[in-house]
Each structure stands twice: as structure tokens, then as C-alpha cells.
Tab-separated table of C-alpha atoms and ligand atoms in Angstrom:
chain	number	residue	atom	x	y	z
A	1	UNK	CA	-148.651	195.964	40.066
A	2	UNK	CA	-146.731	199.190	39.481
A	3	UNK	CA	-147.517	201.898	41.168
A	4	UNK	CA	-148.203	205.277	38.607
A	5	UNK	CA	-144.544	206.940	40.636
A	6	UNK	CA	-142.809	203.538	39.007
A	7	UNK	CA	-143.612	204.051	35.867
A	8	UNK	CA	-141.083	206.703	33.979
A	9	UNK	CA	-138.325	204.905	36.020
A	10	UNK	CA	-139.599	201.372	34.349
A	11	UNK	CA	-140.318	202.686	31.067
A	12	UNK	CA	-136.903	204.747	30.969
A	13	UNK	CA	-135.394	201.124	31.818
A	14	UNK	CA	-137.164	199.629	29.113
A	15	UNK	CA	-135.659	201.962	26.750
A	16	UNK	CA	-132.292	201.376	28.408
A	17	UNK	CA	-132.356	197.702	27.858
A	18	UNK	CA	-133.554	197.919	24.129
A	19	UNK	CA	-130.951	200.448	22.955
A	20	UNK	CA	-128.324	197.724	24.589
A	21	UNK	CA	-129.545	194.784	23.087
A	22	UNK	CA	-129.968	196.426	19.725
A	23	UNK	CA	-125.924	197.834	20.529
A	24	UNK	CA	-125.114	193.864	21.489
A	25	UNK	CA	-126.600	192.607	18.008
A	26	UNK	CA	-125.540	195.062	15.522
A	27	UNK	CA	-121.852	194.435	17.272
A	28	UNK	CA	-122.168	190.278	16.689
A	29	UNK	CA	-124.184	191.194	13.055
A	30	UNK	CA	-121.336	193.687	12.228
A	31	UNK	CA	-118.316	191.625	12.716
A	32	UNK	CA	-120.055	188.582	10.966
A	33	UNK	CA	-120.644	190.544	7.727
A	34	UNK	CA	-117.577	192.187	7.452
A	35	UNK	CA	-115.375	189.072	8.347
A	36	UNK	CA	-117.613	186.430	6.647
A	37	UNK	CA	-118.268	189.070	3.918
A	38	UNK	CA	-114.418	189.202	3.404
A	39	UNK	CA	-113.889	185.619	3.121
A	40	UNK	CA	-116.800	184.613	0.938
A	41	UNK	CA	-116.005	187.382	-1.485
A	42	UNK	CA	-119.242	189.417	-1.434
A	43	UNK	CA	-119.326	193.502	-1.302
A	44	UNK	CA	-122.650	193.589	-0.761
A	45	UNK	CA	-122.301	191.652	2.228
A	46	UNK	CA	-119.005	194.046	3.394
A	47	UNK	CA	-121.344	197.050	2.213
A	48	UNK	CA	-123.875	195.855	4.543
A	49	UNK	CA	-121.651	195.605	7.328
A	50	UNK	CA	-120.535	199.033	7.138
A	51	UNK	CA	-124.175	200.007	7.410
A	52	UNK	CA	-124.434	197.782	10.596
A	53	UNK	CA	-121.335	199.637	12.057
A	54	UNK	CA	-123.211	202.986	11.686
A	55	UNK	CA	-125.855	201.182	13.002
A	56	UNK	CA	-123.957	200.572	16.186
A	57	UNK	CA	-122.675	204.131	16.364
A	58	UNK	CA	-126.288	205.295	16.020
A	59	UNK	CA	-127.086	202.946	19.102
A	60	UNK	CA	-124.488	204.536	20.739
A	61	UNK	CA	-126.015	207.979	20.770
A	62	UNK	CA	-129.409	206.522	21.427
A	63	UNK	CA	-127.882	205.529	24.473
A	64	UNK	CA	-126.335	208.924	24.874
A	65	UNK	CA	-129.597	210.544	24.691
A	66	UNK	CA	-131.633	208.447	26.749
A	67	UNK	CA	-129.111	208.813	29.303
A	68	UNK	CA	-129.111	212.452	29.037
A	69	UNK	CA	-132.773	212.723	28.984
A	70	UNK	CA	-132.774	210.303	32.074
A	71	UNK	CA	-130.238	213.316	34.033
A	72	UNK	CA	-131.433	216.384	33.042
A	73	UNK	CA	-135.069	215.643	32.983
A	74	UNK	CA	-137.096	215.166	36.409
A	75	UNK	CA	-140.612	214.099	36.898
A	76	UNK	CA	-143.431	213.771	34.277
A	77	UNK	CA	-141.149	214.609	32.032
A	78	UNK	CA	-139.009	211.635	32.552
A	79	UNK	CA	-142.033	209.066	31.249
A	80	UNK	CA	-140.375	210.739	27.724
A	81	UNK	CA	-136.910	210.189	28.404
A	82	UNK	CA	-135.937	211.820	25.317
A	83	UNK	CA	-135.970	215.998	25.471
A	84	UNK	CA	-136.554	216.863	21.989
A	85	UNK	CA	-133.380	218.933	21.709
A	86	UNK	CA	-131.099	216.083	21.997
A	87	UNK	CA	-133.261	213.734	19.705
A	88	UNK	CA	-132.963	216.305	17.249
A	89	UNK	CA	-129.208	216.480	18.092
A	90	UNK	CA	-128.644	213.047	17.881
A	91	UNK	CA	-130.788	212.159	14.388
A	92	UNK	CA	-128.739	215.240	12.806
A	93	UNK	CA	-125.272	213.347	13.840
A	94	UNK	CA	-126.652	209.928	13.027
A	95	UNK	CA	-127.501	211.295	9.698
A	96	UNK	CA	-124.246	212.937	9.064
A	97	UNK	CA	-122.961	209.774	9.952
A	98	UNK	CA	-125.331	208.030	7.361
A	99	UNK	CA	-123.812	210.243	4.991
A	100	UNK	CA	-120.448	209.895	5.401
A	101	UNK	CA	-120.647	206.060	5.321
A	102	UNK	CA	-122.688	205.897	2.224
A	103	UNK	CA	-120.589	208.579	0.215
A	104	UNK	CA	-117.171	206.262	1.320
A	105	UNK	CA	-119.486	203.224	-0.084
A	106	UNK	CA	-120.487	204.685	-3.123
A	107	UNK	CA	-117.292	206.457	-3.928
A	108	UNK	CA	-115.387	202.490	-3.801
A	109	UNK	CA	-118.291	200.513	-5.679
A	110	UNK	CA	-117.744	203.165	-9.176
A	111	UNK	CA	-113.811	202.630	-8.277
A	112	UNK	CA	-112.672	201.183	-11.469
A	113	UNK	CA	-110.111	198.844	-9.604
A	114	UNK	CA	-113.104	197.596	-7.900
A	115	UNK	CA	-115.418	196.906	-10.525
A	116	UNK	CA	-112.353	194.749	-12.429
A	117	UNK	CA	-112.107	193.238	-9.221
A	118	UNK	CA	-115.279	191.253	-9.856
A	119	UNK	CA	-114.843	187.937	-10.823
A	120	UNK	CA	-114.905	185.575	-8.159
A	121	UNK	CA	-118.461	184.002	-7.333
A	122	UNK	CA	-119.815	184.618	-3.956
A	123	UNK	CA	-119.437	181.932	-1.656
A	124	UNK	CA	-122.646	180.312	0.178
A	125	UNK	CA	-121.279	181.645	3.817
A	126	UNK	CA	-122.295	185.147	2.695
A	127	UNK	CA	-125.974	183.664	2.005
A	128	UNK	CA	-126.376	182.518	5.015
A	129	UNK	CA	-124.994	185.282	6.878
A	130	UNK	CA	-127.296	188.212	4.615
A	131	UNK	CA	-130.438	185.706	5.587
A	132	UNK	CA	-129.704	185.461	9.460
A	133	UNK	CA	-128.428	189.264	9.566
A	134	UNK	CA	-132.394	189.857	7.338
A	135	UNK	CA	-134.302	187.532	10.451
A	136	UNK	CA	-132.359	189.260	13.032
A	137	UNK	CA	-132.936	192.901	12.478
A	138	UNK	CA	-136.915	191.684	11.403
A	139	UNK	CA	-137.103	190.793	15.079
A	140	UNK	CA	-134.949	193.696	16.297
A	141	UNK	CA	-137.253	196.087	14.563
A	142	UNK	CA	-140.334	194.186	15.858
A	143	UNK	CA	-139.226	193.847	19.510
A	144	UNK	CA	-137.805	197.482	19.765
A	145	UNK	CA	-141.176	199.017	18.395
A	146	UNK	CA	-143.113	197.245	21.430
A	147	UNK	CA	-140.574	198.568	24.259
A	148	UNK	CA	-140.800	202.169	22.273
A	149	UNK	CA	-144.713	202.092	22.406
A	150	UNK	CA	-144.371	200.964	25.997
A	151	UNK	CA	-141.698	203.974	26.875
A	152	UNK	CA	-143.102	206.649	24.733
A	153	UNK	CA	-139.480	206.803	23.438
A	154	UNK	CA	-139.627	208.535	20.157
A	155	UNK	CA	-135.895	208.398	19.540
A	156	UNK	CA	-136.338	204.430	19.985
A	157	UNK	CA	-139.405	204.451	17.775
A	158	UNK	CA	-137.078	205.798	15.041
A	159	UNK	CA	-134.501	203.042	15.947
A	160	UNK	CA	-136.839	200.211	15.606
A	161	UNK	CA	-137.953	201.588	11.833
A	162	UNK	CA	-134.509	201.706	11.209
A	163	UNK	CA	-133.998	198.473	11.773
A	164	UNK	CA	-136.951	197.509	9.500
A	165	UNK	CA	-134.823	199.621	6.702
A	166	UNK	CA	-132.048	197.200	7.522
A	167	UNK	CA	-133.887	194.280	7.110
A	168	UNK	CA	-134.874	195.293	3.089
A	169	UNK	CA	-130.805	196.424	3.370
A	170	UNK	CA	-129.849	193.051	4.286
A	171	UNK	CA	-132.550	191.639	1.538
A	172	UNK	CA	-130.949	193.607	-1.346
A	173	UNK	CA	-127.443	192.111	0.024
A	174	UNK	CA	-129.316	188.650	-0.165
A	175	UNK	CA	-130.193	189.100	-3.643
A	176	UNK	CA	-127.064	190.374	-4.888
A	177	UNK	CA	-125.571	187.180	-3.294
A	178	UNK	CA	-127.964	185.018	-5.424
A	179	UNK	CA	-127.473	186.500	-8.178
A	180	UNK	CA	-123.431	186.146	-7.922
A	181	UNK	CA	-124.197	182.388	-7.017
A	182	UNK	CA	-126.247	181.828	-9.868
A	183	UNK	CA	-123.653	183.358	-12.273
A	184	UNK	CA	-123.950	186.744	-12.366
A	185	UNK	CA	-120.928	188.190	-9.808
A	186	UNK	CA	-121.672	191.865	-10.546
A	187	UNK	CA	-125.347	191.711	-9.554
A	188	UNK	CA	-123.421	191.205	-5.741
A	189	UNK	CA	-121.225	194.620	-6.254
A	190	UNK	CA	-124.505	196.259	-7.765
A	191	UNK	CA	-125.935	195.541	-4.496
A	192	UNK	CA	-123.568	196.968	-2.450
A	193	UNK	CA	-124.098	200.194	-4.739
A	194	UNK	CA	-127.715	199.960	-3.943
A	195	UNK	CA	-127.570	199.605	-0.364
A	196	UNK	CA	-124.989	202.647	-0.218
A	197	UNK	CA	-127.871	204.608	-1.921
A	198	UNK	CA	-130.076	203.654	0.579
A	199	UNK	CA	-128.041	205.043	3.095
A	200	UNK	CA	-127.419	207.849	1.305
A	201	UNK	CA	-131.106	208.712	1.265
A	202	UNK	CA	-131.623	207.678	5.029
A	203	UNK	CA	-128.852	210.172	6.232
A	204	UNK	CA	-130.520	212.867	4.278
A	205	UNK	CA	-133.720	212.370	5.479
A	206	UNK	CA	-132.577	212.523	9.176
A	207	UNK	CA	-130.548	215.374	8.557
A	208	UNK	CA	-133.806	217.192	6.916
A	209	UNK	CA	-135.792	216.132	9.808
A	210	UNK	CA	-133.339	217.368	12.581
A	211	UNK	CA	-132.607	220.936	10.966
A	212	UNK	CA	-136.583	221.248	10.599
A	213	UNK	CA	-136.645	220.614	14.743
A	214	UNK	CA	-133.987	222.122	15.373
A	215	UNK	CA	-134.989	225.867	13.277
A	216	UNK	CA	-138.458	225.602	14.447
A	217	UNK	CA	-136.831	225.743	18.261
A	218	UNK	CA	-137.642	229.246	20.056
A	219	UNK	CA	-133.875	231.130	20.059
A	220	UNK	CA	-132.296	230.752	23.473
A	221	UNK	CA	-134.135	227.193	24.069
A	222	UNK	CA	-131.601	224.821	25.777
A	223	UNK	CA	-131.491	221.091	26.880
A	224	UNK	CA	-132.797	221.390	29.925
A	225	UNK	CA	-135.981	223.025	29.351
B	301	ZN	ZN1	-129.269	200.740	9.711
């Protein structure tokens, strides 16, 4: 049996654990997506790999927020682990990161040089990776959502739902690859553009939510309060 006093530390521990699991998985998936996407000629898979790279950076921010929450909060407050000020700042940072990634990807997808180079059919290894990423992200979503409920962490819950969007993004990449394998190479390229738009939308809503939260805070309120 766990005593009441041990619970905050335990839930903080499970938040950290979930964030580390997510970061490790994202590092592995990102490497697979970018390397195999490149050699198997799939723009969609490479685009999703760049997306996973931004997820990895976002994991880093979540870990930093949980760490700051753990070191500045005390007692009862520690159960929540993430102070709202830190959480809003982290959300804003992730949003800016996502918008930057999306703009770069969309810019790449409308470049004439890229469009003219779309001729090679994507190899089956890209399909295997895209399907694997889809299943891994869905599993990560379920795991993180359970851990977030356990530790009452809003930052972790937001990350969990982001993993669900990632699974949809991998589905788009999968469909693009299938289209290319079926004889329409441009569909893989279109998938890359769609993934770019999804990232842009996600970044925008992250920034909007964070700015609203920050604006709603009374003047002079700091992270320690
Ligand atoms: Zn993502």
C-alpha cells in the first residue's frame, strides 16, 4: 500500500517515465523514418520523420517543464507537477517550433525542383516503416494518456493527444506511399504537403492556447506562485 505522502512523488515519477519513453521512441522512429524514407524515395515518410524530430524536441520541453515543476513546486502542488506558467511557455515554444517546421516543409513541397524530381516509385520498406510508426504512435498515445491520468499532468495529457495526431499523420504518409506503389508517385508528395499543413495547424493552435493562458495571468505573477 502507498501512503498519501508518497503519492505526489510517485505520480511525478510516472510523468517523467512517460516523457522519457516518448523521447526514446521518437528518437528511434525519427531515425528510421528519415533514413529509410530517403533511401526508399518517400517524401511523405521523410516529412513525417521531420515531424517526429519536432516531437522529440517537444519531449525535451515536457521533460524540462516536469523538472522545473518538480524543483519549484512543493507539497500538494507537486502532485500536479507542472505549473501553469511553465506549461504555457512550453506550449508556446512547441507551437513556434511546429510552425517553423511546417513552413520549411511546405516551402520544400512547392519548390519546382522537388515536384520535377517526383518520378521514382516508393519502395516497400517505406510502407513497412510508415505502418510501424502508425502503430507505435497509437500505442504511445494510449500509454501516455493512462500515465497522464495517473499523475494528473496536463502537459503529459497534451503530449498524449499529440501522439494520437501523430498516428493520423503516419496514416497520411502510409496512404501516400500506397498511392505511389499503385502507380501514382505524386500522391506520396501530396502526402508530404498534407503532413506539413497538419503540423502548421497544430502549431497555430498550440500558440493560440498558450498566448490566451499567458494573457489571462494577472500582472506580476511568476512561475513560483
Ligand atoms: Zn507530432
